mmCIF file of N, CA and C in Angstrom:
data_model
loop_
_atom_site.group_PDB
_atom_site.id
_atom_site.type_symbol
_atom_site.label_atom_id
_atom_site.label_comp_id
_atom_site.label_asym_id
_atom_site.label_seq_id
_atom_site.Cartn_x
_atom_site.Cartn_y
_atom_site.Cartn_z
ATOM 1 N N MET U 1 24.382 20.832 48.120
ATOM 2 C CA MET U 1 24.776 21.932 47.282
ATOM 3 C C MET U 1 25.418 23.033 48.124
ATOM 4 N N ALA U 2 24.839 23.337 49.267
ATOM 5 C CA ALA U 2 25.408 24.369 50.135
ATOM 6 C C ALA U 2 26.821 23.986 50.563
ATOM 7 N N TYR U 3 27.039 22.691 50.807
ATOM 8 C CA TYR U 3 28.368 22.221 51.200
ATOM 9 C C TYR U 3 29.388 22.503 50.101
ATOM 10 N N VAL U 4 29.048 22.168 48.853
ATOM 11 C CA VAL U 4 29.964 22.386 47.724
ATOM 12 C C VAL U 4 30.246 23.874 47.541
ATOM 13 N N ILE U 5 29.205 24.698 47.633
ATOM 14 C CA ILE U 5 29.384 26.147 47.476
ATOM 15 C C ILE U 5 30.352 26.673 48.527
ATOM 16 N N LYS U 6 30.190 26.211 49.764
ATOM 17 C CA LYS U 6 31.060 26.686 50.845
ATOM 18 C C LYS U 6 32.471 26.132 50.716
ATOM 19 N N GLU U 7 32.601 24.833 50.542
ATOM 20 C CA GLU U 7 33.916 24.191 50.536
ATOM 21 C C GLU U 7 34.742 24.502 49.291
ATOM 22 N N LYS U 8 34.096 24.727 48.176
ATOM 23 C CA LYS U 8 34.823 25.013 46.927
ATOM 24 C C LYS U 8 34.917 26.511 46.649
ATOM 25 N N ASP U 9 34.438 27.315 47.586
ATOM 26 C CA ASP U 9 34.483 28.777 47.443
ATOM 27 C C ASP U 9 33.884 29.255 46.122
ATOM 28 N N VAL U 10 32.701 28.749 45.801
ATOM 29 C CA VAL U 10 32.006 29.162 44.575
ATOM 30 C C VAL U 10 31.591 30.625 44.740
ATOM 31 N N PRO U 11 31.972 31.485 43.791
ATOM 32 C CA PRO U 11 31.602 32.902 43.899
ATOM 33 C C PRO U 11 30.083 33.084 43.902
ATOM 34 N N ALA U 12 29.621 34.068 44.661
ATOM 35 C CA ALA U 12 28.182 34.331 44.785
ATOM 36 C C ALA U 12 27.545 34.635 43.440
ATOM 37 N N SER U 13 28.307 35.161 42.507
ATOM 38 C CA SER U 13 27.750 35.501 41.190
ATOM 39 C C SER U 13 27.433 34.261 40.356
ATOM 40 N N LEU U 14 27.917 33.086 40.778
ATOM 41 C CA LEU U 14 27.706 31.870 39.993
ATOM 42 C C LEU U 14 26.526 31.025 40.455
ATOM 43 N N TYR U 15 25.895 31.379 41.557
ATOM 44 C CA TYR U 15 24.663 30.666 41.880
ATOM 45 C C TYR U 15 23.508 31.645 41.839
ATOM 46 N N VAL U 16 22.429 31.156 41.234
ATOM 47 C CA VAL U 16 21.338 32.020 40.797
ATOM 48 C C VAL U 16 20.003 31.500 41.320
ATOM 49 N N SER U 17 19.162 32.421 41.708
ATOM 50 C CA SER U 17 17.792 32.096 42.097
ATOM 51 C C SER U 17 16.855 32.595 40.999
ATOM 52 N N SER U 18 15.957 31.735 40.541
ATOM 53 C CA SER U 18 15.027 32.098 39.464
ATOM 54 C C SER U 18 13.594 31.826 39.894
ATOM 55 N N ASN U 19 12.694 32.581 39.313
ATOM 56 C CA ASN U 19 11.270 32.358 39.519
ATOM 57 C C ASN U 19 10.554 32.764 38.242
ATOM 58 N N GLN U 20 9.380 32.219 38.031
ATOM 59 C CA GLN U 20 8.636 32.542 36.815
ATOM 60 C C GLN U 20 7.201 32.909 37.155
ATOM 61 N N THR U 21 6.623 33.723 36.294
ATOM 62 C CA THR U 21 5.237 34.125 36.465
ATOM 63 C C THR U 21 4.570 34.258 35.106
ATOM 64 N N GLN U 22 3.290 34.036 35.077
ATOM 65 C CA GLN U 22 2.521 34.181 33.840
ATOM 66 C C GLN U 22 2.090 35.633 33.678
ATOM 67 N N VAL U 23 2.245 36.161 32.476
ATOM 68 C CA VAL U 23 1.794 37.514 32.159
ATOM 69 C C VAL U 23 0.677 37.392 31.132
ATOM 70 N N ILE U 24 -0.519 37.840 31.484
ATOM 71 C CA ILE U 24 -1.673 37.753 30.583
ATOM 72 C C ILE U 24 -1.869 39.098 29.916
ATOM 73 N N TYR U 25 -1.879 39.110 28.577
ATOM 74 C CA TYR U 25 -2.110 40.369 27.876
ATOM 75 C C TYR U 25 -3.409 40.367 27.089
ATOM 76 N N ALA U 26 -4.138 39.289 27.058
ATOM 77 C CA ALA U 26 -5.486 39.247 26.478
ATOM 78 C C ALA U 26 -6.247 38.150 27.216
ATOM 79 N N GLN U 27 -6.896 38.529 28.278
ATOM 80 C CA GLN U 27 -7.611 37.573 29.129
ATOM 81 C C GLN U 27 -8.844 37.035 28.413
ATOM 82 N N GLU U 28 -9.045 35.717 28.521
ATOM 83 C CA GLU U 28 -10.298 35.170 28.002
ATOM 84 C C GLU U 28 -11.436 35.791 28.795
ATOM 85 N N SER U 29 -12.582 35.887 28.192
ATOM 86 C CA SER U 29 -13.691 36.504 28.923
ATOM 87 C C SER U 29 -15.011 35.872 28.532
ATOM 88 N N GLY U 30 -15.968 36.076 29.356
ATOM 89 C CA GLY U 30 -17.326 35.650 29.072
ATOM 90 C C GLY U 30 -18.194 36.860 28.779
ATOM 91 N N LEU U 31 -17.569 37.963 28.404
ATOM 92 C CA LEU U 31 -18.313 39.192 28.141
ATOM 93 C C LEU U 31 -19.101 39.103 26.840
ATOM 94 N N THR U 32 -20.176 39.816 26.798
ATOM 95 C CA THR U 32 -20.984 39.877 25.591
ATOM 96 C C THR U 32 -21.594 41.264 25.474
ATOM 97 N N TRP U 33 -21.899 41.648 24.265
ATOM 98 C CA TRP U 33 -22.530 42.940 24.028
ATOM 99 C C TRP U 33 -23.967 42.750 23.536
ATOM 100 N N MET U 34 -24.552 41.593 23.805
ATOM 101 C CA MET U 34 -25.918 41.303 23.388
ATOM 102 C C MET U 34 -26.903 41.791 24.457
ATOM 103 N N LYS U 35 -28.139 41.976 24.017
ATOM 104 C CA LYS U 35 -29.195 42.346 24.963
ATOM 105 C C LYS U 35 -29.429 41.196 25.934
ATOM 106 N N HIS U 36 -29.856 41.529 27.123
ATOM 107 C CA HIS U 36 -30.053 40.549 28.181
ATOM 108 C C HIS U 36 -31.020 39.435 27.774
ATOM 109 N N SER U 37 -32.017 39.714 26.973
ATOM 110 C CA SER U 37 -33.021 38.714 26.610
ATOM 111 C C SER U 37 -32.734 38.006 25.282
ATOM 112 N N ALA U 38 -31.562 38.207 24.682
ATOM 113 C CA ALA U 38 -31.249 37.607 23.376
ATOM 114 C C ALA U 38 -31.157 36.081 23.485
ATOM 115 N N ASN U 39 -31.614 35.372 22.406
ATOM 116 C CA ASN U 39 -31.549 33.912 22.379
ATOM 117 C C ASN U 39 -30.156 33.409 22.003
ATOM 118 N N GLN U 40 -29.502 34.047 21.046
ATOM 119 C CA GLN U 40 -28.154 33.680 20.613
ATOM 120 C C GLN U 40 -27.171 34.688 21.212
ATOM 121 N N VAL U 41 -26.215 34.202 21.955
ATOM 122 C CA VAL U 41 -25.247 35.099 22.594
ATOM 123 C C VAL U 41 -23.841 34.633 22.250
ATOM 124 N N MET U 42 -23.104 35.472 21.546
ATOM 125 C CA MET U 42 -21.697 35.194 21.224
ATOM 126 C C MET U 42 -20.829 35.851 22.295
ATOM 127 N N THR U 43 -19.852 35.128 22.779
ATOM 128 C CA THR U 43 -18.941 35.723 23.758
ATOM 129 C C THR U 43 -17.724 36.287 23.046
ATOM 130 N N ILE U 44 -17.037 37.164 23.719
ATOM 131 C CA ILE U 44 -15.839 37.793 23.165
ATOM 132 C C ILE U 44 -14.626 36.979 23.585
ATOM 133 N N SER U 45 -13.849 36.529 22.610
ATOM 134 C CA SER U 45 -12.587 35.795 22.818
ATOM 135 C C SER U 45 -12.708 34.659 23.838
ATOM 136 N N LYS U 46 -13.747 33.868 23.725
ATOM 137 C CA LYS U 46 -13.934 32.749 24.644
ATOM 138 C C LYS U 46 -12.808 31.737 24.468
ATOM 139 N N ASP U 47 -12.167 31.355 25.558
ATOM 140 C CA ASP U 47 -11.069 30.383 25.568
ATOM 141 C C ASP U 47 -9.886 30.808 24.709
ATOM 142 N N GLU U 48 -9.660 32.080 24.553
ATOM 143 C CA GLU U 48 -8.540 32.572 23.751
ATOM 144 C C GLU U 48 -7.609 33.429 24.599
ATOM 145 N N LYS U 49 -7.248 32.935 25.757
ATOM 146 C CA LYS U 49 -6.334 33.671 26.617
ATOM 147 C C LYS U 49 -4.982 33.789 25.913
ATOM 148 N N GLN U 50 -4.401 34.966 25.932
ATOM 149 C CA GLN U 50 -3.078 35.186 25.357
ATOM 150 C C GLN U 50 -2.135 35.525 26.500
ATOM 151 N N ALA U 51 -1.062 34.756 26.642
ATOM 152 C CA ALA U 51 -0.155 34.960 27.764
ATOM 153 C C ALA U 51 1.251 34.513 27.391
ATOM 154 N N PHE U 52 2.197 34.909 28.216
ATOM 155 C CA PHE U 52 3.572 34.445 28.090
ATOM 156 C C PHE U 52 4.158 34.309 29.489
ATOM 157 N N LYS U 53 5.280 33.636 29.592
ATOM 158 C CA LYS U 53 5.969 33.453 30.863
ATOM 159 C C LYS U 53 7.127 34.423 30.951
ATOM 160 N N THR U 54 7.326 34.983 32.127
ATOM 161 C CA THR U 54 8.503 35.794 32.409
ATOM 162 C C THR U 54 9.304 35.070 33.480
ATOM 163 N N VAL U 55 10.583 34.825 33.187
ATOM 164 C CA VAL U 55 11.481 34.198 34.149
ATOM 165 C C VAL U 55 12.444 35.277 34.638
ATOM 166 N N VAL U 56 12.431 35.506 35.937
ATOM 167 C CA VAL U 56 13.282 36.509 36.568
ATOM 168 C C VAL U 56 14.357 35.776 37.358
ATOM 169 N N SER U 57 15.618 36.183 37.173
ATOM 170 C CA SER U 57 16.727 35.539 37.876
ATOM 171 C C SER U 57 17.643 36.590 38.485
ATOM 172 N N VAL U 58 18.147 36.283 39.670
ATOM 173 C CA VAL U 58 19.102 37.170 40.339
ATOM 174 C C VAL U 58 20.202 36.297 40.941
ATOM 175 N N SER U 59 21.446 36.747 40.779
ATOM 176 C CA SER U 59 22.553 36.001 41.366
ATOM 177 C C SER U 59 22.666 36.370 42.841
ATOM 178 N N CYS U 60 23.319 35.530 43.607
ATOM 179 C CA CYS U 60 23.468 35.800 45.038
ATOM 180 C C CYS U 60 24.395 36.982 45.307
ATOM 181 N N SER U 61 25.070 37.475 44.277
ATOM 182 C CA SER U 61 25.866 38.696 44.434
ATOM 183 C C SER U 61 24.991 39.932 44.282
ATOM 184 N N GLY U 62 23.698 39.726 43.943
ATOM 185 C CA GLY U 62 22.755 40.830 43.837
ATOM 186 C C GLY U 62 22.514 41.326 42.430
ATOM 187 N N LYS U 63 23.150 40.714 41.427
ATOM 188 C CA LYS U 63 22.973 41.170 40.050
ATOM 189 C C LYS U 63 21.698 40.574 39.454
ATOM 190 N N LEU U 64 20.838 41.458 38.937
ATOM 191 C CA LEU U 64 19.638 41.019 38.234
ATOM 192 C C LEU U 64 20.039 40.587 36.831
ATOM 193 N N LEU U 65 19.717 39.364 36.474
ATOM 194 C CA LEU U 65 20.071 38.839 35.158
ATOM 195 C C LEU U 65 18.995 39.218 34.151
ATOM 196 N N PRO U 66 19.312 39.164 32.857
ATOM 197 C CA PRO U 66 18.311 39.527 31.834
ATOM 198 C C PRO U 66 17.047 38.675 31.959
ATOM 199 N N LEU U 67 15.909 39.306 31.728
ATOM 200 C CA LEU U 67 14.634 38.599 31.769
ATOM 201 C C LEU U 67 14.558 37.591 30.634
ATOM 202 N N GLN U 68 13.892 36.490 30.885
ATOM 203 C CA GLN U 68 13.606 35.513 29.843
ATOM 204 C C GLN U 68 12.101 35.530 29.638
ATOM 205 N N LEU U 69 11.661 35.865 28.435
ATOM 206 C CA LEU U 69 10.242 35.889 28.104
ATOM 207 C C LEU U 69 9.958 34.709 27.197
ATOM 208 N N ILE U 70 8.993 33.885 27.563
ATOM 209 C CA ILE U 70 8.721 32.648 26.836
ATOM 210 C C ILE U 70 7.321 32.718 26.243
ATOM 211 N N TYR U 71 7.263 32.691 24.926
ATOM 212 C CA TYR U 71 5.999 32.704 24.190
ATOM 213 C C TYR U 71 5.820 31.349 23.527
ATOM 214 N N GLN U 72 4.591 30.975 23.250
ATOM 215 C CA GLN U 72 4.337 29.742 22.518
ATOM 216 C C GLN U 72 4.662 29.978 21.054
ATOM 217 N N GLY U 73 5.272 29.012 20.420
ATOM 218 C CA GLY U 73 5.586 29.114 18.998
ATOM 219 C C GLY U 73 6.805 28.294 18.657
ATOM 220 N N SER U 74 6.873 27.841 17.415
ATOM 221 C CA SER U 74 7.994 26.982 17.038
ATOM 222 C C SER U 74 8.605 27.360 15.698
ATOM 223 N N THR U 75 8.282 28.540 15.190
ATOM 224 C CA THR U 75 8.883 28.986 13.938
ATOM 225 C C THR U 75 9.390 30.408 14.113
ATOM 226 N N THR U 76 10.124 30.892 13.129
ATOM 227 C CA THR U 76 10.640 32.257 13.198
ATOM 228 C C THR U 76 9.522 33.288 13.158
ATOM 229 N N LYS U 77 8.316 32.876 12.792
ATOM 230 C CA LYS U 77 7.177 33.803 12.810
ATOM 231 C C LYS U 77 6.707 34.073 14.240
ATOM 232 N N SER U 78 7.266 33.367 15.205
ATOM 233 C CA SER U 78 6.891 33.549 16.602
ATOM 234 C C SER U 78 7.578 34.748 17.246
ATOM 235 N N TYR U 79 8.569 35.309 16.586
ATOM 236 C CA TYR U 79 9.251 36.467 17.157
ATOM 237 C C TYR U 79 9.392 37.574 16.124
ATOM 238 N N PRO U 80 9.766 38.784 16.553
ATOM 239 C CA PRO U 80 9.747 39.941 15.647
ATOM 240 C C PRO U 80 10.649 39.776 14.428
ATOM 241 N N GLN U 81 10.220 40.361 13.323
ATOM 242 C CA GLN U 81 11.048 40.386 12.119
ATOM 243 C C GLN U 81 12.167 41.398 12.314
ATOM 244 N N SER U 82 13.235 41.244 11.574
ATOM 245 C CA SER U 82 14.369 42.167 11.698
ATOM 246 C C SER U 82 14.013 43.575 11.245
ATOM 247 N N THR U 83 12.883 43.743 10.571
ATOM 248 C CA THR U 83 12.441 45.069 10.127
ATOM 249 C C THR U 83 11.499 45.732 11.136
ATOM 250 N N ALA U 84 11.209 45.053 12.250
ATOM 251 C CA ALA U 84 10.298 45.603 13.267
ATOM 252 C C ALA U 84 10.915 46.838 13.918
ATOM 253 N N PRO U 85 10.074 47.802 14.321
ATOM 254 C CA PRO U 85 10.590 48.987 15.013
ATOM 255 C C PRO U 85 11.398 48.588 16.254
ATOM 256 N N CYS U 86 12.530 49.212 16.451
ATOM 257 C CA CYS U 86 13.408 49.015 17.619
ATOM 258 C C CYS U 86 14.088 47.643 17.656
ATOM 259 N N TYR U 87 13.972 46.849 16.588
ATOM 260 C CA TYR U 87 14.595 45.523 16.573
ATOM 261 C C TYR U 87 16.113 45.629 16.733
ATOM 262 N N ASP U 88 16.740 46.508 15.961
ATOM 263 C CA ASP U 88 18.202 46.650 16.022
ATOM 264 C C ASP U 88 18.663 47.085 17.412
ATOM 265 N N GLU U 89 17.912 47.997 18.020
ATOM 266 C CA GLU U 89 18.254 48.452 19.369
ATOM 267 C C GLU U 89 18.147 47.297 20.365
ATOM 268 N N CYS U 90 17.127 46.493 20.200
ATOM 269 C CA CYS U 90 16.920 45.334 21.065
ATOM 270 C C CYS U 90 18.101 44.365 20.949
ATOM 271 N N ILE U 91 18.506 44.075 19.733
ATOM 272 C CA ILE U 91 19.631 43.170 19.498
ATOM 273 C C ILE U 91 20.918 43.755 20.068
ATOM 274 N N SER U 92 21.116 45.069 19.907
ATOM 275 C CA SER U 92 22.341 45.702 20.410
ATOM 276 C C SER U 92 22.429 45.653 21.936
ATOM 277 N N HIS U 93 21.291 45.499 22.604
ATOM 278 C CA HIS U 93 21.282 45.374 24.064
ATOM 279 C C HIS U 93 21.439 43.921 24.506
ATOM 280 N N GLY U 94 21.619 43.016 23.552
ATOM 281 C CA GLY U 94 21.876 41.624 23.893
ATOM 282 C C GLY U 94 20.667 40.710 23.901
ATOM 283 N N CYS U 95 19.522 41.183 23.415
ATOM 284 C CA CYS U 95 18.336 40.322 23.370
ATOM 285 C C CYS U 95 18.521 39.233 22.319
ATOM 286 N N LEU U 96 18.051 38.054 22.630
ATOM 287 C CA LEU U 96 18.104 36.920 21.708
ATOM 288 C C LEU U 96 16.686 36.424 21.467
ATOM 289 N N PHE U 97 16.417 36.005 20.254
ATOM 290 C CA PHE U 97 15.126 35.404 19.918
ATOM 291 C C PHE U 97 15.401 33.993 19.435
ATOM 292 N N GLU U 98 14.879 33.008 20.161
ATOM 293 C CA GLU U 98 15.091 31.612 19.804
ATOM 294 C C GLU U 98 13.789 30.847 19.966
ATOM 295 N N CYS U 99 13.558 29.884 19.086
ATOM 296 C CA CYS U 99 12.375 29.023 19.188
ATOM 297 C C CYS U 99 12.697 27.844 20.094
ATOM 298 N N SER U 100 11.804 27.564 21.024
ATOM 299 C CA SER U 100 12.018 26.437 21.930
ATOM 300 C C SER U 100 11.505 25.132 21.331
ATOM 301 N N LYS U 101 10.708 25.241 20.285
ATOM 302 C CA LYS U 101 10.081 24.076 19.638
ATOM 303 C C LYS U 101 9.106 23.375 20.577
ATOM 304 N N ALA U 102 8.651 24.067 21.607
ATOM 305 C CA ALA U 102 7.702 23.497 22.564
ATOM 306 C C ALA U 102 6.277 23.843 22.145
ATOM 307 N N ASP U 103 5.338 23.052 22.611
ATOM 308 C CA ASP U 103 3.924 23.295 22.318
ATOM 309 C C ASP U 103 3.281 24.244 23.320
ATOM 310 N N THR U 104 4.056 24.789 24.224
ATOM 311 C CA THR U 104 3.520 25.646 25.272
ATOM 312 C C THR U 104 4.475 26.790 25.543
ATOM 313 N N TYR U 105 4.024 27.775 26.278
ATOM 314 C CA TYR U 105 4.888 28.879 26.652
ATOM 315 C C TYR U 105 5.463 28.684 28.051
ATOM 316 N N TRP U 106 5.241 27.537 28.669
ATOM 317 C CA TRP U 106 5.753 27.292 30.015
ATOM 318 C C TRP U 106 7.250 27.056 29.974
ATOM 319 N N SER U 107 7.938 27.530 30.977
ATOM 320 C CA SER U 107 9.378 27.337 31.082
ATOM 321 C C SER U 107 9.677 25.877 31.396
ATOM 322 N N THR U 108 10.759 25.371 30.838
ATOM 323 C CA THR U 108 11.164 23.995 31.119
ATOM 324 C C THR U 108 12.518 23.961 31.804
ATOM 325 N N GLN U 109 12.858 25.026 32.516
ATOM 326 C CA GLN U 109 14.151 25.075 33.211
ATOM 327 C C GLN U 109 14.224 24.012 34.263
#
């Protein structure tokens, strides 16, 4: 790949480095509000971690590309309604909402 980039004079803006990270906004927990000696103990949000993936990309020319946020979901109910606050502003800045039809929020790039 480096050979082609050099020999074909591919502009630096056309090759991109990307990385992804998980963002947790509701961590599963084993917390409880029961007394220490209670027989029945319910945990709070056990096994209900809520997270999404953020994919960050930068071109070799130094331009930071738009973030890609990946949530689990396969219907239009997975993203904001057009009546949501700031939706129009978001769209005017070039944000796109698309369903990946995947069973997970992991990136498949």
